[in-house]
mmCIF file of C-alpha atoms in Angstrom:
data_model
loop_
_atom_site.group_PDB
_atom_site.id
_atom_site.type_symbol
_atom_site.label_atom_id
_atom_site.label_comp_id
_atom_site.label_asym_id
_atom_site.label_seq_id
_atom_site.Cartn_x
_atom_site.Cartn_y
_atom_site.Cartn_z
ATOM 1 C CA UNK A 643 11.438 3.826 -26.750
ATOM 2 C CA UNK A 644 11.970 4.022 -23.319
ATOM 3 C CA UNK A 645 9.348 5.109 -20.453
ATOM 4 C CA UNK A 646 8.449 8.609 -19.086
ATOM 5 C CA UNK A 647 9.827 8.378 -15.380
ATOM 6 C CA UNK A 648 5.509 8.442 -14.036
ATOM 7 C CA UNK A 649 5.265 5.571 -16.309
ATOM 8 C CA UNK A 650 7.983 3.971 -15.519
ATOM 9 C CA UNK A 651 7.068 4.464 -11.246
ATOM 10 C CA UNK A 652 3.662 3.068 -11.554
ATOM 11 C CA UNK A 653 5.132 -0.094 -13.575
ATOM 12 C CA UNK A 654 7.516 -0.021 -10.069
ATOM 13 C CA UNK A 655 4.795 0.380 -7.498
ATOM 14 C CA UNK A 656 2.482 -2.818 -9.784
ATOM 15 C CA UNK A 657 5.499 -4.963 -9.242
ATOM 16 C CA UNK A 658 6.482 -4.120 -5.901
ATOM 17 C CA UNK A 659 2.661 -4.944 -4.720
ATOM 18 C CA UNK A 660 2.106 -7.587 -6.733
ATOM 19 C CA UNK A 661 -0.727 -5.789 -9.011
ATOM 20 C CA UNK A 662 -0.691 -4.582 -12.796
ATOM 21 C CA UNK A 663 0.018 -1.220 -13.930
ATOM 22 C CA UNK A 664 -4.029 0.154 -15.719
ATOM 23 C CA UNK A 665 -2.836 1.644 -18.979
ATOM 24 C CA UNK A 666 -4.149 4.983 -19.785
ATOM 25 C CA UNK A 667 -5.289 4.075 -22.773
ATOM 26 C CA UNK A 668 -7.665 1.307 -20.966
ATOM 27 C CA UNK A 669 -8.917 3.418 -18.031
ATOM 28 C CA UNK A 670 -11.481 1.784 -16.284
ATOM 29 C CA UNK A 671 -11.219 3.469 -13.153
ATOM 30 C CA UNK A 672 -9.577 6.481 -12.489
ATOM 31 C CA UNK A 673 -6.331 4.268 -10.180
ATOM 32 C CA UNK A 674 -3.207 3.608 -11.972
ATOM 33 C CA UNK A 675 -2.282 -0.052 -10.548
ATOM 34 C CA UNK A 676 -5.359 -2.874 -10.521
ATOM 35 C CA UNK A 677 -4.616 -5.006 -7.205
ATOM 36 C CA UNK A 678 -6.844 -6.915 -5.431
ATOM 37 C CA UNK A 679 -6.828 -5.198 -1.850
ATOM 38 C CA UNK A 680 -5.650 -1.624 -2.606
ATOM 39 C CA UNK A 681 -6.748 0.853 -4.928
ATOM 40 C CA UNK A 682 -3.462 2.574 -5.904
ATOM 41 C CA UNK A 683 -3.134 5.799 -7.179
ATOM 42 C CA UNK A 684 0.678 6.671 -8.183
ATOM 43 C CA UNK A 685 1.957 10.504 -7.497
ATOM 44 C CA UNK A 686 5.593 10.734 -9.076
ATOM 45 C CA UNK A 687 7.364 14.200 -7.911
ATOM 46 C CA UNK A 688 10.720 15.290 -8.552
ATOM 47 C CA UNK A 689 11.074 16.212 -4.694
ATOM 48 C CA UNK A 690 9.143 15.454 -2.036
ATOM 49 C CA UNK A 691 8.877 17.893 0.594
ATOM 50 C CA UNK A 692 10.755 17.511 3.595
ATOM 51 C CA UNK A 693 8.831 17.956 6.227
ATOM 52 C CA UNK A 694 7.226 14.531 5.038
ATOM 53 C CA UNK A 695 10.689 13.031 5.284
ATOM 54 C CA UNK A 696 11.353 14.598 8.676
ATOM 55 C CA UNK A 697 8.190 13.365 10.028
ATOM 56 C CA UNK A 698 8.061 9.890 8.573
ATOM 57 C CA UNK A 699 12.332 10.249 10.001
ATOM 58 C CA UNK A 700 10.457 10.757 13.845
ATOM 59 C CA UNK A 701 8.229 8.114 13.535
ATOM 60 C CA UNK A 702 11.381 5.493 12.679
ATOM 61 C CA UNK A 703 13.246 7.231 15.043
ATOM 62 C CA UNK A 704 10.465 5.811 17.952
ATOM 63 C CA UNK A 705 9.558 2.714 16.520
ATOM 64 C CA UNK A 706 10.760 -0.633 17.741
ATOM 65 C CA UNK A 707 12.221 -3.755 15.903
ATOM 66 C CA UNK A 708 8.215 -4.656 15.956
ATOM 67 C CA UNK A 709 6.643 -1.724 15.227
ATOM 68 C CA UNK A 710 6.150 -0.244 11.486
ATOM 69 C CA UNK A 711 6.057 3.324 11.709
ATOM 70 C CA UNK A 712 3.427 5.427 10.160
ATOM 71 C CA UNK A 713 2.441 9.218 10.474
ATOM 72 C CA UNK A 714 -1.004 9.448 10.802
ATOM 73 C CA UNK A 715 -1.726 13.574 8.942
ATOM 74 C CA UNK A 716 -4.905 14.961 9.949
ATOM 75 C CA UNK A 717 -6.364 18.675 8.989
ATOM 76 C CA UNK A 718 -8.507 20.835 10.904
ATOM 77 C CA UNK A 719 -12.216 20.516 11.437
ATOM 78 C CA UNK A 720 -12.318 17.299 9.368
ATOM 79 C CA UNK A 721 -12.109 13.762 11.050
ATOM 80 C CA UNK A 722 -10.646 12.356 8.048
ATOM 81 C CA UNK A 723 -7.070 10.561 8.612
ATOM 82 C CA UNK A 724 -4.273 9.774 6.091
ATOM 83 C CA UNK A 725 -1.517 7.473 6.756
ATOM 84 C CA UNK A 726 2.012 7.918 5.130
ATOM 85 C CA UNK A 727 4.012 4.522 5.549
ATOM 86 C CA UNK A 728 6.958 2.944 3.620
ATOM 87 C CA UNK A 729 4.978 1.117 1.095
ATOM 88 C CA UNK A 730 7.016 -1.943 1.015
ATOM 89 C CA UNK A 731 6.218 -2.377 4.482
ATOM 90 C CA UNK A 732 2.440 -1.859 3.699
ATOM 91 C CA UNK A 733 2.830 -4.717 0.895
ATOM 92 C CA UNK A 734 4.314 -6.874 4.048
ATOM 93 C CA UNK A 735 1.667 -6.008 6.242
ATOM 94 C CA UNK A 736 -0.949 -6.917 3.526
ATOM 95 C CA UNK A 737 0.532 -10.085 2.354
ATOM 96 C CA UNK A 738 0.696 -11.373 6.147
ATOM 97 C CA UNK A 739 -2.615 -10.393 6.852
ATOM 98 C CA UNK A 740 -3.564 -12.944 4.203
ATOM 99 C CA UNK A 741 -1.108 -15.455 5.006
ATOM 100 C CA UNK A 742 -2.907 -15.530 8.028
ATOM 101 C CA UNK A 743 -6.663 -15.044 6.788
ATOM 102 C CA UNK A 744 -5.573 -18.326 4.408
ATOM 103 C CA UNK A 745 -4.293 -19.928 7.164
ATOM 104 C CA UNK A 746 -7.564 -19.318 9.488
ATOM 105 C CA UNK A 747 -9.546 -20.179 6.505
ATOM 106 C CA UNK A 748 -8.027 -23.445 5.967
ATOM 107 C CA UNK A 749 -8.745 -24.410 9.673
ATOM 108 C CA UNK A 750 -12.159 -23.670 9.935
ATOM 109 C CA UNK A 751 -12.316 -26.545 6.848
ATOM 110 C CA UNK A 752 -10.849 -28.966 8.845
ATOM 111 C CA UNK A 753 -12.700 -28.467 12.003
ATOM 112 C CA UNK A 754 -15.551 -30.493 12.709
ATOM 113 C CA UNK A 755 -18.624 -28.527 14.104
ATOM 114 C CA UNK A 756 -20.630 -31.725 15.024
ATOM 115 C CA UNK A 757 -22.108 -32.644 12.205
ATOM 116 C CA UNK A 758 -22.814 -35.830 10.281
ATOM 117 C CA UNK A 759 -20.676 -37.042 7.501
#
């Protein structure tokens, strides 16, 4: 038996960032993919609209080598801010961030602040 095509994306997106797809039929939580620093909700679409394409297109467009683009959607008299990214990119970004958190982590263990042994 083979996967409805949601089913089958949110199985994509818990690989891709290194989570596990949250059955339906064990809903804890109202997300579809456990992972330990984002709370991922999946939203499978036959067609995404394409002004989202175009804009998300722009912010490539004037990006650097260094830069990850990201469109940053906002709505009228609300200071509330979403952020539409390539999500493999957000994975990156993650995963480095705790590369390095590790990494700081790990040094603070082997410095000595003075103390006695």
């Amino acid at each position: 038996m083979s996967d409805k095509a949601w089913k089958a994306f949110e199985r994509r997106v818990a690989e891709r960032s290194g989570g596990t797809r949250i059955s339906v039929s064990d809903r804890k939580t109202d997300l579809d993919v456990d992972h330990n620093y984002l709370g991922i909700e999946c939203k499978y679409r036959n067609k995404l609209p394409q002004y989202l394409k175009d804009w998300y297109a722009q912010a490539e467009r004037g990006s650097s080598d260094t830069q990850i683009p990201v469109v940053v959607i906002g709505e009228k008299n609300s200071s509330k801010m979403y952020a539409l990214m390539d999500f493999d990119k957000l994975t990156e970004l993650i995963a480095s961030m705790c590369a390095l958190l590790d990494e700081i982590d790990q040094d603070d263990k082997d410095w000595n602040y003075g103390g006695t042994d």
